[in-house]
Amino acid sequence: MSTKGIVKGIVSNLVTVQADGPVAENEICYILSGGTRLMAEVIKVNGDKASVQVFESTRGLKVGDQVEFEGKMLEISLGPGLLSSVYDGLQNNLATMESVFLKRGEYTDPLDREKLWDFTPLVKPGDKVSAADWLAQVKEGWLPHKIMVPFSFKGIFTVKSIKEAGQYKVDEVIAVLGNDAGEDVPVTMVQKWPVKLAVKAYREKPRPNRIMETGVRVIDSFNPIAEGGTGFIPGPFGCGKTVLQHAIAKQGDADVIVMAACGERANEVVEIFTEFPELIDPHTGRRLMERTTIICNTSNMPVAAREASVYTAMTICEYYRAMGLKCLLLADSTSRWAQALREMSNRMEELPGADAFPVDLSAIISNFYSRAGMVVLNNGQTGAVTFIGTVSPAGGNLKEPVTESTKKAARCFYALEQNRADQKRYPAVGPLESYSKYLDYPEIIEYLDKTVEPGWTGKVHTAKNLVRRGKEASEQINILGDDGVPMSYHINFWKSELIDFVILQQDAFDTIDALCPMERQRYMLDLVLEICKKDFEFEDFEKCREFFKNLINQLRQMNYSAWQSEQFYSYNDSVKKLIA
Ligand code: ADP
Ligand code: MG
């Protein structure tokens, strides 16, 4: 007998229920109200009273309404067809609907039950298997989608039978597994998993040992993110968080991309809806959407659905990681997620932490970030989930709790600066405040030595120091005036401008400049550092400015020219002449 209950109190989306049996935190329940069934999640249990957050508008809900507890946590369905889908946080399929907004109490099927998939078995009767082992493979777009032993299965199973190669629907039994107790367990292509529990379907989770290229210079060259690494992008409104995240989504070296558009303004979400399906994958020339899943929640959807969306997105990534794939998870913005936590915590009248966020905000954020990572699967292959979230601190204040908590959890910090955005120095990532802790990992240093060039990290530090020196020089020039400082200050300032304009700035809307491969990044940084090594002499600061402006102009033309094209080399030649 499952537990039932009665609504005792309603504060916006927070409903108090008196239960007639055991109830667990994070358990799902349905409230029966005026002919609809509204999904809700238990967030706190106190004696026979449960506080539940309703995933929809509670309009019309009354004290005395019936509640049915499900005895399980919020789950999503995992199987072929997740890619190219657009879901809300509860995995309702939005693409099959007429509008972005579901009717209340309406839940749609996340997977296409009728579609036939090209199926190839990977095991044979008699083989021993356990949770997450690969039983078969279907073709999802151009990716090999592994049909796995459900993650929830415990112990060793013997394959009793497996379907032969052919075309099957997701709900067909494709294998029968025998367990220790001598029972036969049927397996289909779909399994369910509770989103708030990390999928631990791997042998070990070593430290990341290679970088994930994004084609964005300020990331790859200056503050690289590891494959299986974590990073975040804080920045005030309009400084380019979404543009930068979309650039990473389009260009990141990953097999699978999951975008969680979490609580941003509705028009931004609609943009993703309309823009993403049109995008062409620069790596394969195919539609980017073929390997993308989008999870959407706009700021006008209830907070609880917003909270679920980041977990749903992470679970989908973990599922594809278990297939040995490289996944990239992007969440925009995690501040909206934290605000959802705050709203619920405040409604429950919990003792508030800083800025009224829940006291365990830091732990919640850390737990979430820790689900990313590179893993070694039971079969020895590797998979990765790389996670980059944006944070929108109110008023650009980086001392607020969400930014501070995220800083503790994420290893890369890409701080977007208002003054850089105002000067149109895009992407507005601050070169001195931002960092990548991966630059200190011996594994990563070695990887960069091998794949980019020997001593690469040393060059990156040199470039950063030149930017720092340039900033100091510019402060002195501002105080003492152009004529009040020695010429070396002007030269230092212009060397840092050179790095800024040629390496750090990048036009996300130019087809050539937007994506800068690592080989090209290496060439440009080497060239710029070679220039910076020179001892220049000028008659006066105006000559100095004129010289560097001209030089920067030629170098930028190189960025806009196709890599190693005639045009590229002709600008390269004029640069060489200028510095001769
Ligand atoms: P946020 O998400 O931080 O509110 P957006 O990502 O929407 O900000 O960026 C705001 C605007 O800034 C964009 O519409 C675009 O005009 C400009 N912008 C941001 N990044 C770049 C870039 N890399 N290249 C060119 N323009 C950019
Ligand atoms: Mg934005």
Coordinates of C-alpha atoms and ligand atoms in Angstrom, one line a residue:
M1 CA 0.0 0.0 0.0
S2 CA 1.5 3.3 -1.0
T3 CA 1.2 6.3 1.4
K4 CA -1.6 8.8 0.9
G5 CA -2.1 12.2 2.3
I6 CA -4.2 15.3 2.6
V7 CA -3.3 18.9 1.8
K8 CA -3.1 21.0 5.0
G9 CA -1.5 24.2 3.9
I10 CA -0.5 26.1 0.7
V11 CA 2.1 28.9 0.4
S12 CA 2.6 29.5 -3.3
N13 CA 4.4 26.3 -4.6
L14 CA 5.0 25.0 -1.2
V15 CA 2.3 22.6 0.1
T16 CA 2.1 21.0 3.5
V17 CA 0.7 17.5 3.4
Q18 CA -0.4 15.2 6.3
A19 CA 0.6 11.7 5.4
D20 CA -0.9 8.4 6.6
G21 CA 2.3 6.4 6.2
P22 CA 6.1 6.7 5.7
V23 CA 7.3 9.4 3.3
A24 CA 11.0 10.1 2.3
E25 CA 12.7 13.3 1.3
N26 CA 12.9 13.7 -2.4
E27 CA 10.0 11.3 -3.0
I28 CA 7.6 12.2 -5.7
C29 CA 3.9 12.6 -5.1
Y30 CA 0.8 13.7 -7.0
I31 CA -1.8 16.2 -5.7
L32 CA -5.3 15.5 -7.1
S33 CA -7.0 18.8 -7.6
G34 CA -10.0 19.5 -9.6
G35 CA -9.5 16.7 -12.1
T36 CA -5.7 17.3 -12.6
R37 CA -2.7 15.5 -11.1
L38 CA 0.0 17.9 -10.2
M39 CA 3.5 16.5 -9.7
A40 CA 5.4 17.5 -6.6
E41 CA 8.5 16.5 -4.7
V42 CA 8.9 16.1 -0.9
I43 CA 11.6 18.5 0.3
K44 CA 11.2 18.0 4.1
V45 CA 9.6 15.5 6.4
N46 CA 8.6 16.4 10.0
G47 CA 6.7 13.7 11.8
D48 CA 3.6 12.9 9.7
K49 CA 3.9 16.3 7.9
A50 CA 5.6 16.5 4.6
S51 CA 6.6 19.8 2.8
V52 CA 6.3 19.3 -0.9
Q53 CA 7.3 21.6 -3.8
V54 CA 4.8 21.5 -6.6
F55 CA 6.3 21.6 -10.1
E56 CA 3.4 23.7 -11.4
S57 CA 1.2 26.5 -10.6
T58 CA -0.9 25.7 -7.5
R59 CA -3.8 27.8 -8.6
G60 CA -7.1 26.3 -7.5
L61 CA -5.4 23.9 -5.0
K62 CA -7.4 23.5 -1.8
V63 CA -6.8 22.4 1.8
G64 CA -8.3 18.9 1.9
D65 CA -7.1 17.8 -1.6
Q66 CA -5.9 14.2 -1.9
V67 CA -2.2 13.3 -2.3
E68 CA -0.7 10.1 -3.5
F69 CA 2.9 9.3 -2.7
E70 CA 4.8 7.3 -5.4
G71 CA 7.5 5.7 -3.2
K72 CA 10.3 6.9 -5.6
M73 CA 12.3 9.9 -6.4
L74 CA 12.1 12.1 -9.5
E75 CA 13.2 9.9 -12.3
I76 CA 13.9 10.4 -16.0
S77 CA 13.9 7.9 -18.9
L78 CA 17.2 7.2 -20.5
G79 CA 17.4 5.6 -23.9
P80 CA 17.9 6.3 -27.6
G81 CA 16.2 9.5 -28.7
L82 CA 17.4 11.8 -26.0
L83 CA 19.6 13.6 -28.4
S84 CA 18.0 16.3 -30.6
S85 CA 15.2 16.5 -28.0
V86 CA 14.0 19.6 -26.2
Y87 CA 12.7 18.9 -22.7
D88 CA 11.6 20.9 -19.7
G89 CA 13.2 20.1 -16.3
L90 CA 10.8 17.2 -15.8
Q91 CA 11.7 15.7 -19.2
N92 CA 8.5 16.7 -20.9
N93 CA 9.1 16.7 -24.6
L94 CA 8.6 20.3 -25.6
A95 CA 9.3 19.7 -29.3
T96 CA 6.2 17.7 -29.8
M97 CA 4.0 20.4 -28.4
E98 CA 2.6 23.5 -29.9
S99 CA 4.0 25.9 -27.5
V100 CA 6.9 26.1 -25.0
F101 CA 4.3 25.9 -22.2
L102 CA 2.6 22.8 -21.1
K103 CA -0.9 22.8 -19.8
R104 CA -1.1 22.2 -16.1
G105 CA -1.0 18.5 -15.1
E106 CA 0.0 17.5 -18.6
Y107 CA 3.2 15.3 -18.9
T108 CA 4.4 14.2 -22.2
D109 CA 6.5 11.1 -23.2
P110 CA 10.2 11.8 -23.3
L111 CA 11.1 9.2 -25.9
D112 CA 9.6 8.2 -29.3
R113 CA 8.0 4.8 -28.7
E114 CA 7.3 4.0 -32.3
K115 CA 10.7 4.8 -33.9
L116 CA 12.7 1.8 -35.1
W117 CA 16.4 1.8 -34.2
D118 CA 19.3 -0.1 -36.0
F119 CA 20.3 -2.5 -33.3
T120 CA 23.6 -4.6 -33.1
P121 CA 24.2 -6.9 -30.1
L122 CA 27.5 -6.7 -28.3
V123 CA 27.2 -9.7 -26.0
K124 CA 26.1 -13.3 -26.5
P125 CA 24.2 -15.8 -24.4
G126 CA 26.3 -17.1 -21.5
D127 CA 28.3 -13.8 -21.1
K128 CA 28.5 -12.4 -17.5
V129 CA 27.4 -8.7 -17.2
S130 CA 26.7 -6.2 -14.4
A131 CA 25.3 -2.7 -14.1
A132 CA 26.3 -0.3 -17.0
D133 CA 27.9 -3.0 -19.1
W134 CA 27.2 -2.6 -22.8
L135 CA 24.7 -5.1 -24.1
A136 CA 24.1 -3.7 -27.6
Q137 CA 24.5 -0.6 -29.7
V138 CA 22.1 1.4 -31.8
K139 CA 22.8 4.3 -34.1
E140 CA 21.6 7.6 -32.8
G141 CA 22.4 10.1 -35.5
W142 CA 26.0 9.2 -36.1
L143 CA 26.8 8.3 -32.5
P144 CA 27.0 4.8 -31.2
H145 CA 24.4 4.7 -28.5
K146 CA 25.1 1.8 -26.1
I147 CA 22.2 -0.1 -24.6
M148 CA 23.5 -0.8 -21.1
V149 CA 22.6 -3.1 -18.2
P150 CA 20.4 -0.8 -16.1
F151 CA 22.5 1.2 -13.6
S152 CA 20.2 0.0 -10.7
F153 CA 21.0 -3.7 -11.3
K154 CA 23.0 -5.1 -8.4
G155 CA 25.3 -8.1 -8.8
I156 CA 26.4 -10.3 -11.7
F157 CA 24.0 -11.4 -14.4
T158 CA 24.2 -14.1 -17.1
V159 CA 23.0 -13.2 -20.6
K160 CA 20.2 -15.6 -21.3
S161 CA 19.2 -14.2 -24.6
I162 CA 19.8 -11.2 -26.8
K163 CA 18.1 -10.0 -29.9
E164 CA 19.9 -10.4 -33.2
A165 CA 20.8 -7.5 -35.3
G166 CA 17.7 -5.7 -36.7
Q167 CA 15.4 -2.8 -36.1
Y168 CA 13.5 -2.5 -32.8
K169 CA 11.5 -0.1 -30.8
V170 CA 12.7 1.2 -27.5
D171 CA 10.2 -0.7 -25.4
E172 CA 10.9 -4.1 -26.9
V173 CA 12.7 -6.6 -24.7
I174 CA 16.2 -6.8 -26.3
A175 CA 17.8 -9.1 -23.8
V176 CA 16.9 -11.4 -20.9
L177 CA 19.4 -11.5 -18.0
G178 CA 19.5 -14.2 -15.4
N179 CA 20.4 -13.2 -11.8
D180 CA 21.9 -15.2 -8.9
A181 CA 18.5 -16.1 -7.6
G182 CA 17.7 -17.9 -10.8
E183 CA 15.2 -15.3 -12.0
D184 CA 15.0 -14.0 -15.6
V185 CA 15.0 -10.2 -15.9
P186 CA 13.9 -8.6 -19.2
V187 CA 15.8 -5.5 -20.4
T188 CA 14.5 -3.0 -22.9
M189 CA 16.3 0.0 -24.5
V190 CA 14.9 2.3 -21.8
Q191 CA 16.0 2.6 -18.2
K192 CA 15.0 5.0 -15.5
W193 CA 17.2 6.8 -13.1
P194 CA 16.6 9.3 -10.2
V195 CA 18.1 12.6 -11.2
K196 CA 19.3 13.6 -7.8
L197 CA 21.6 10.6 -7.4
A198 CA 24.8 10.5 -9.3
V199 CA 25.2 7.6 -11.7
K200 CA 28.2 5.8 -10.4
A201 CA 28.7 3.4 -13.3
Y202 CA 32.4 3.4 -13.6
R203 CA 35.6 1.9 -12.1
E204 CA 37.4 5.0 -11.1
K205 CA 37.4 8.8 -11.5
P206 CA 41.0 9.9 -12.0
R207 CA 42.1 13.5 -12.3
P208 CA 41.5 15.0 -15.7
N209 CA 44.6 14.7 -17.9
R210 CA 43.8 16.5 -21.1
I211 CA 42.1 19.7 -22.1
M212 CA 38.8 20.2 -23.9
E213 CA 39.4 22.6 -26.8
T214 CA 36.8 25.2 -27.3
G215 CA 38.3 27.3 -30.1
V216 CA 38.1 30.3 -27.8
R217 CA 41.6 31.7 -27.3
V218 CA 41.0 33.3 -23.9
I219 CA 40.0 29.8 -22.7
D220 CA 42.2 27.4 -24.5
S221 CA 45.4 29.5 -24.5
F222 CA 45.0 31.4 -21.3
N223 CA 42.8 29.3 -19.0
P224 CA 42.2 25.9 -20.5
I225 CA 39.4 23.7 -19.2
A226 CA 40.1 20.0 -18.8
E227 CA 38.1 17.3 -20.4
G228 CA 35.9 16.2 -17.5
G229 CA 36.7 19.5 -15.8
T230 CA 34.5 22.2 -14.3
G231 CA 34.3 26.0 -14.9
F232 CA 32.0 28.9 -14.4
I233 CA 31.3 32.2 -16.0
P234 CA 30.1 34.9 -13.7
G235 CA 29.2 38.3 -15.2
P236 CA 26.8 41.1 -15.0
F237 CA 23.8 41.3 -17.3
G238 CA 24.7 41.9 -20.9
C239 CA 28.4 41.1 -20.6
G240 CA 28.3 38.1 -22.9
K241 CA 27.7 35.0 -20.7
T242 CA 25.2 33.5 -23.1
V243 CA 27.2 34.4 -26.2
L244 CA 30.3 32.7 -24.7
Q245 CA 28.4 29.7 -23.6
H246 CA 26.9 29.2 -27.0
A247 CA 30.3 29.5 -28.6
I248 CA 31.6 26.8 -26.3
A249 CA 28.5 24.6 -27.1
K250 CA 29.0 25.1 -30.8
Q251 CA 32.7 24.5 -30.9
G252 CA 33.6 22.5 -27.8
D253 CA 35.4 19.2 -28.6
A254 CA 32.7 16.9 -27.2
D255 CA 30.5 14.1 -28.6
V256 CA 27.4 15.1 -26.8
I257 CA 26.2 18.5 -25.7
V258 CA 23.5 19.1 -23.1
M259 CA 22.3 22.7 -22.6
A260 CA 20.3 23.5 -19.5
A261 CA 18.7 26.9 -20.1
C262 CA 17.7 27.5 -16.6
G263 CA 15.4 30.3 -15.7
E264 CA 16.7 32.9 -18.0
R265 CA 14.3 35.3 -19.7
A266 CA 11.7 33.6 -21.9
N267 CA 13.0 35.3 -25.1
E268 CA 16.5 33.9 -24.5
V269 CA 15.1 30.4 -24.3
V270 CA 13.0 30.9 -27.4
E271 CA 16.2 32.0 -29.1
I272 CA 17.8 28.6 -28.2
F273 CA 14.7 26.9 -29.5
T274 CA 14.9 28.6 -32.9
E275 CA 18.6 29.1 -33.3
F276 CA 20.1 25.8 -32.2
P277 CA 18.2 23.5 -34.6
E278 CA 19.7 25.7 -37.5
L279 CA 23.3 25.4 -36.4
I280 CA 25.8 23.4 -38.3
D281 CA 28.5 21.5 -36.4
P282 CA 31.9 23.0 -37.4
H283 CA 33.5 19.7 -36.7
T284 CA 31.3 17.4 -38.8
G285 CA 29.3 19.7 -41.1
R286 CA 26.2 18.0 -39.8
R287 CA 23.4 19.5 -37.7
L288 CA 24.6 20.3 -34.2
M289 CA 21.3 19.4 -32.8
E290 CA 21.9 15.7 -33.8
R291 CA 24.2 15.4 -30.8
T292 CA 22.5 18.0 -28.5
T293 CA 19.8 17.8 -25.9
I294 CA 18.2 21.0 -24.6
I295 CA 16.6 21.4 -21.3
C296 CA 14.5 24.6 -21.0
N297 CA 12.9 26.4 -18.1
T298 CA 12.1 30.0 -18.4
S299 CA 11.9 32.4 -15.4
N300 CA 8.1 32.2 -15.5
M301 CA 8.0 28.5 -14.8
P302 CA 7.7 27.4 -11.2
V303 CA 11.0 27.4 -9.3
A304 CA 10.8 23.6 -8.5
A305 CA 10.9 22.7 -12.2
R306 CA 13.9 25.0 -12.6
E307 CA 15.7 23.2 -9.8
A308 CA 15.0 19.8 -11.4
S309 CA 16.3 20.9 -14.8
V310 CA 20.0 21.1 -13.9
Y311 CA 19.8 17.6 -12.3
T312 CA 18.0 16.2 -15.4
A313 CA 20.7 17.7 -17.6
M314 CA 23.5 16.2 -15.5
T315 CA 21.9 12.8 -15.5
I316 CA 21.6 12.7 -19.2
C317 CA 25.3 13.6 -19.4
E318 CA 26.2 10.8 -17.0
Y319 CA 24.2 8.4 -19.1
Y320 CA 26.2 9.2 -22.2
R321 CA 29.5 9.2 -20.3
A322 CA 28.8 5.6 -19.4
M323 CA 28.9 4.8 -23.1
G324 CA 32.5 6.1 -23.3
L325 CA 31.5 9.4 -24.8
K326 CA 32.7 13.0 -24.1
C327 CA 29.9 15.1 -22.9
L328 CA 29.7 18.8 -22.4
L329 CA 27.1 20.2 -20.0
L330 CA 26.3 23.9 -20.0
A331 CA 23.9 25.6 -17.6
D332 CA 22.7 29.2 -18.0
S333 CA 22.2 30.4 -15.4
T334 CA 23.0 28.6 -12.2
S335 CA 22.0 31.7 -10.2
R336 CA 18.4 31.1 -11.2
W337 CA 18.7 27.6 -9.8
A338 CA 20.2 28.9 -6.6
Q339 CA 17.3 31.4 -6.4
A340 CA 14.9 28.6 -6.7
L341 CA 16.5 26.9 -3.7
R342 CA 16.3 30.2 -1.8
E343 CA 12.6 30.7 -2.6
M344 CA 11.7 27.2 -1.3
S345 CA 13.9 27.5 1.7
N346 CA 12.4 30.9 2.6
R347 CA 8.9 29.5 2.2
M348 CA 9.7 26.7 4.6
E349 CA 10.9 29.4 7.0
E350 CA 14.3 27.7 7.4
L351 CA 17.0 29.5 9.2
P352 CA 18.6 31.5 6.3
G353 CA 22.3 31.8 5.4
A354 CA 24.0 34.7 3.7
D355 CA 21.7 36.8 1.5
A356 CA 18.8 34.5 2.6
F357 CA 20.2 31.6 0.6
P358 CA 19.9 28.1 2.3
V359 CA 22.8 27.5 4.7
D360 CA 23.8 24.4 2.7
L361 CA 24.0 26.3 -0.6
S362 CA 27.8 25.7 -0.8
A363 CA 27.4 21.9 -0.3
I364 CA 24.5 21.7 -2.8
I365 CA 26.6 23.5 -5.5
S366 CA 29.8 21.4 -4.7
N367 CA 27.8 18.2 -4.9
F368 CA 26.5 19.1 -8.2
Y369 CA 29.9 20.2 -9.7
S370 CA 31.5 17.0 -8.3
R371 CA 29.2 14.9 -10.6
A372 CA 31.3 16.1 -13.6
G373 CA 34.6 14.4 -14.3
M374 CA 36.5 12.0 -16.4
V375 CA 35.9 8.3 -15.6
V376 CA 37.4 5.0 -16.4
L377 CA 34.5 2.6 -17.2
N378 CA 34.4 -1.1 -16.0
N379 CA 35.6 -2.1 -19.5
G380 CA 38.6 0.2 -19.3
Q381 CA 37.3 2.8 -21.8
T382 CA 37.0 6.4 -20.7
G383 CA 34.2 8.9 -20.7
A384 CA 33.9 12.5 -19.5
V385 CA 31.4 15.1 -18.4
T386 CA 32.8 18.6 -18.6
F387 CA 30.6 21.2 -16.9
I388 CA 30.5 25.0 -17.4
G389 CA 27.8 27.0 -15.6
T390 CA 27.1 30.8 -15.8
V391 CA 26.4 32.8 -12.7
S392 CA 24.6 36.1 -12.9
P393 CA 25.6 38.0 -9.7
A394 CA 23.2 40.8 -8.8
G395 CA 24.9 44.1 -9.7
G396 CA 28.0 42.2 -10.8
N397 CA 29.1 41.7 -7.2
L398 CA 31.4 38.7 -7.2
K399 CA 31.3 38.5 -3.4
E400 CA 27.7 37.3 -3.3
P401 CA 27.0 33.7 -2.0
V402 CA 26.3 31.9 -5.4
T403 CA 29.6 33.2 -6.9
E404 CA 31.6 32.5 -3.8
S405 CA 30.2 29.0 -3.4
T406 CA 30.7 28.2 -7.1
K407 CA 34.3 29.5 -6.9
K408 CA 34.9 26.8 -4.3
A409 CA 33.4 24.1 -6.5
A410 CA 34.6 24.9 -10.0
R411 CA 38.3 24.7 -11.2
C412 CA 38.1 27.4 -13.9
F413 CA 36.9 30.9 -13.4
Y414 CA 36.0 33.1 -16.4
A415 CA 35.1 36.4 -14.9
L416 CA 33.3 38.7 -17.4
E417 CA 34.0 42.3 -16.7
Q418 CA 31.6 45.2 -17.2
N419 CA 34.3 47.6 -18.3
R420 CA 35.7 45.2 -20.9
A421 CA 32.1 44.7 -22.2
D422 CA 31.6 48.4 -22.3
Q423 CA 34.7 48.8 -24.4
K424 CA 33.5 45.9 -26.7
R425 CA 36.5 43.9 -25.8
Y426 CA 34.8 40.6 -26.3
P427 CA 34.7 38.0 -24.9
A428 CA 34.9 40.2 -21.8
V429 CA 36.8 37.6 -19.8
G430 CA 39.1 39.5 -17.4
P431 CA 42.6 38.3 -18.1
L432 CA 44.0 38.8 -14.7
E433 CA 41.2 37.8 -12.4
S434 CA 40.3 34.7 -14.3
Y435 CA 42.1 31.4 -13.8
S436 CA 42.3 27.7 -14.6
K437 CA 43.6 25.5 -11.8
Y438 CA 44.3 22.9 -14.5
L439 CA 47.4 24.9 -15.5
D440 CA 48.9 23.7 -12.2
Y441 CA 48.2 20.0 -12.8
P442 CA 51.3 18.1 -13.8
E443 CA 49.2 15.9 -16.1
I444 CA 47.9 18.9 -17.9
I445 CA 51.2 20.6 -18.2
E446 CA 52.7 17.4 -19.7
Y447 CA 49.7 17.1 -22.0
L448 CA 50.1 20.7 -23.3
D449 CA 53.9 20.1 -23.7
K450 CA 53.2 17.1 -25.8
T451 CA 50.2 18.3 -27.9
V452 CA 50.8 22.1 -28.2
E453 CA 54.5 22.6 -27.8
P454 CA 57.2 22.0 -25.2
G455 CA 57.1 24.7 -22.5
W456 CA 53.7 25.9 -23.4
T457 CA 52.4 26.6 -19.9
G458 CA 55.5 28.7 -19.3
K459 CA 54.6 30.8 -22.3
V460 CA 51.0 31.3 -21.0
H461 CA 52.4 32.6 -17.7
T462 CA 54.7 34.9 -19.6
A463 CA 51.8 36.3 -21.5
K464 CA 49.8 36.8 -18.3
N465 CA 52.7 38.6 -16.7
L466 CA 53.0 40.9 -19.8
V467 CA 49.3 41.8 -19.4
R468 CA 49.8 42.5 -15.7
R469 CA 52.8 44.7 -16.4
G470 CA 50.8 46.5 -19.0
K471 CA 48.0 47.2 -16.6
E472 CA 50.4 48.6 -14.0
A473 CA 52.0 50.8 -16.7
S474 CA 48.6 52.0 -17.9
E475 CA 47.7 53.0 -14.3
Q476 CA 50.9 55.0 -14.0
I477 CA 50.2 56.7 -17.3
N478 CA 46.7 57.6 -16.2
I479 CA 48.1 59.2 -13.0
L480 CA 51.3 60.9 -14.3
G481 CA 50.2 61.6 -17.9
D482 CA 51.7 60.5 -21.2
D483 CA 54.8 62.7 -20.8
G484 CA 55.2 62.0 -17.2
V485 CA 56.4 58.4 -17.5
P486 CA 59.5 56.8 -19.2
M487 CA 59.0 55.4 -22.7
S488 CA 59.3 51.8 -21.3
Y489 CA 55.9 52.3 -19.7
H490 CA 54.3 53.1 -23.0
I491 CA 56.0 50.1 -24.6
N492 CA 54.8 47.8 -21.8
F493 CA 51.3 49.1 -22.1
W494 CA 51.2 48.5 -25.8
K495 CA 52.7 45.1 -25.5
S496 CA 49.8 44.2 -23.3
E497 CA 47.3 45.8 -25.7
L498 CA 48.9 43.6 -28.4
I499 CA 48.1 40.4 -26.4
D500 CA 44.6 41.8 -25.6
F501 CA 43.6 42.7 -29.1
V502 CA 45.2 39.7 -30.9
I503 CA 44.9 36.8 -28.4
L504 CA 42.2 37.7 -25.8
Q505 CA 39.7 39.4 -28.0
Q506 CA 37.8 37.3 -30.5
D507 CA 34.7 38.0 -32.6
A508 CA 32.1 35.3 -31.9
F509 CA 30.1 36.5 -34.9
D510 CA 32.9 36.1 -37.5
T511 CA 33.0 32.7 -39.2
I512 CA 36.8 32.5 -39.3
D513 CA 37.7 34.3 -36.0
A514 CA 35.0 32.6 -33.9
L515 CA 36.7 29.2 -34.0
C516 CA 40.5 29.2 -33.5
P517 CA 42.0 25.7 -33.5
M518 CA 44.9 25.0 -31.1
E519 CA 47.5 24.9 -33.8
R520 CA 46.5 28.4 -34.8
Q521 CA 46.4 29.6 -31.2
R522 CA 50.0 28.3 -30.7
Y523 CA 51.2 30.1 -33.8
M524 CA 49.6 33.4 -32.8
L525 CA 50.8 33.3 -29.2
D526 CA 54.3 32.4 -30.3
L527 CA 54.3 35.3 -32.8
V528 CA 53.0 37.8 -30.3
L529 CA 55.5 36.7 -27.6
E530 CA 58.3 36.9 -30.1
I531 CA 57.3 40.5 -30.8
C532 CA 57.0 41.3 -27.0
K533 CA 60.6 40.0 -26.5
K534 CA 62.0 42.7 -28.7
D535 CA 63.5 45.9 -27.3
F536 CA 61.8 48.6 -29.1
E537 CA 63.0 52.2 -29.2
F538 CA 60.8 55.2 -30.1
E539 CA 61.4 58.9 -30.4
D540 CA 58.2 59.7 -28.5
F541 CA 55.1 58.0 -27.2
E542 CA 53.0 59.0 -30.3
K543 CA 55.4 57.1 -32.5
C544 CA 55.1 54.2 -30.2
R545 CA 51.3 54.2 -30.3
E546 CA 51.3 54.6 -34.0
F547 CA 53.7 51.6 -34.5
F548 CA 51.7 49.3 -32.2
K549 CA 48.3 50.3 -33.6
N550 CA 49.6 49.4 -37.1
L551 CA 51.0 46.1 -35.8
I552 CA 47.8 45.2 -34.0
N553 CA 45.8 45.9 -37.1
Q554 CA 47.9 43.6 -39.2
L555 CA 47.8 40.8 -36.6
R556 CA 44.1 41.1 -36.3
Q557 CA 43.8 40.8 -40.1
M558 CA 45.5 37.5 -39.6
N559 CA 42.8 36.4 -37.2
Y560 CA 40.2 37.2 -39.8
S561 CA 42.0 35.4 -42.6
A562 CA 41.7 31.6 -43.2
W563 CA 44.4 29.7 -41.4
Q564 CA 47.5 29.4 -43.5
S565 CA 45.8 31.0 -46.5
E566 CA 47.7 33.3 -48.9
Q567 CA 46.0 36.2 -47.2
F568 CA 47.1 35.0 -43.8
Y569 CA 50.7 34.8 -44.9
S570 CA 50.6 38.1 -46.6
Y571 CA 49.6 39.8 -43.3
N572 CA 52.2 37.6 -41.6
D573 CA 54.8 39.0 -43.9
S574 CA 53.9 42.6 -43.2
V575 CA 54.0 41.9 -39.5
K576 CA 57.5 40.5 -39.9
K577 CA 58.6 43.5 -41.9
L578 CA 57.2 45.9 -39.2
I579 CA 59.2 44.2 -36.5
A580 CA 62.4 43.6 -38.5
Ligands
ADP1 P1 24.5 38.0 -20.9 O1 24.1 36.6 -21.1 O2 25.7 38.1 -20.0 O3 23.4 38.8 -20.3 P2 24.9 38.1 -23.7 O4 25.6 36.9 -23.9 O5 23.4 38.1 -24.1 O6 25.0 38.7 -22.2 O7 25.6 39.3 -24.6 C1 25.1 40.6 -24.7 C2 25.6 41.2 -26.0 O8 27.0 41.4 -26.0 C3 25.4 40.3 -27.3 O9 24.1 40.4 -27.8 C4 26.5 40.7 -28.2 O10 26.1 41.9 -28.9 C5 27.6 41.2 -27.3 N1 28.7 40.1 -27.3 C6 28.9 39.3 -26.2 N2 30.0 38.5 -26.5 C7 30.4 38.8 -27.7 C8 31.5 38.3 -28.5 N3 32.3 37.3 -28.1 N4 31.6 38.8 -29.8 C9 30.8 39.8 -30.2 N5 29.8 40.4 -29.4 C10 29.6 39.8 -28.2
MG2 MG 22.4 35.5 -20.8

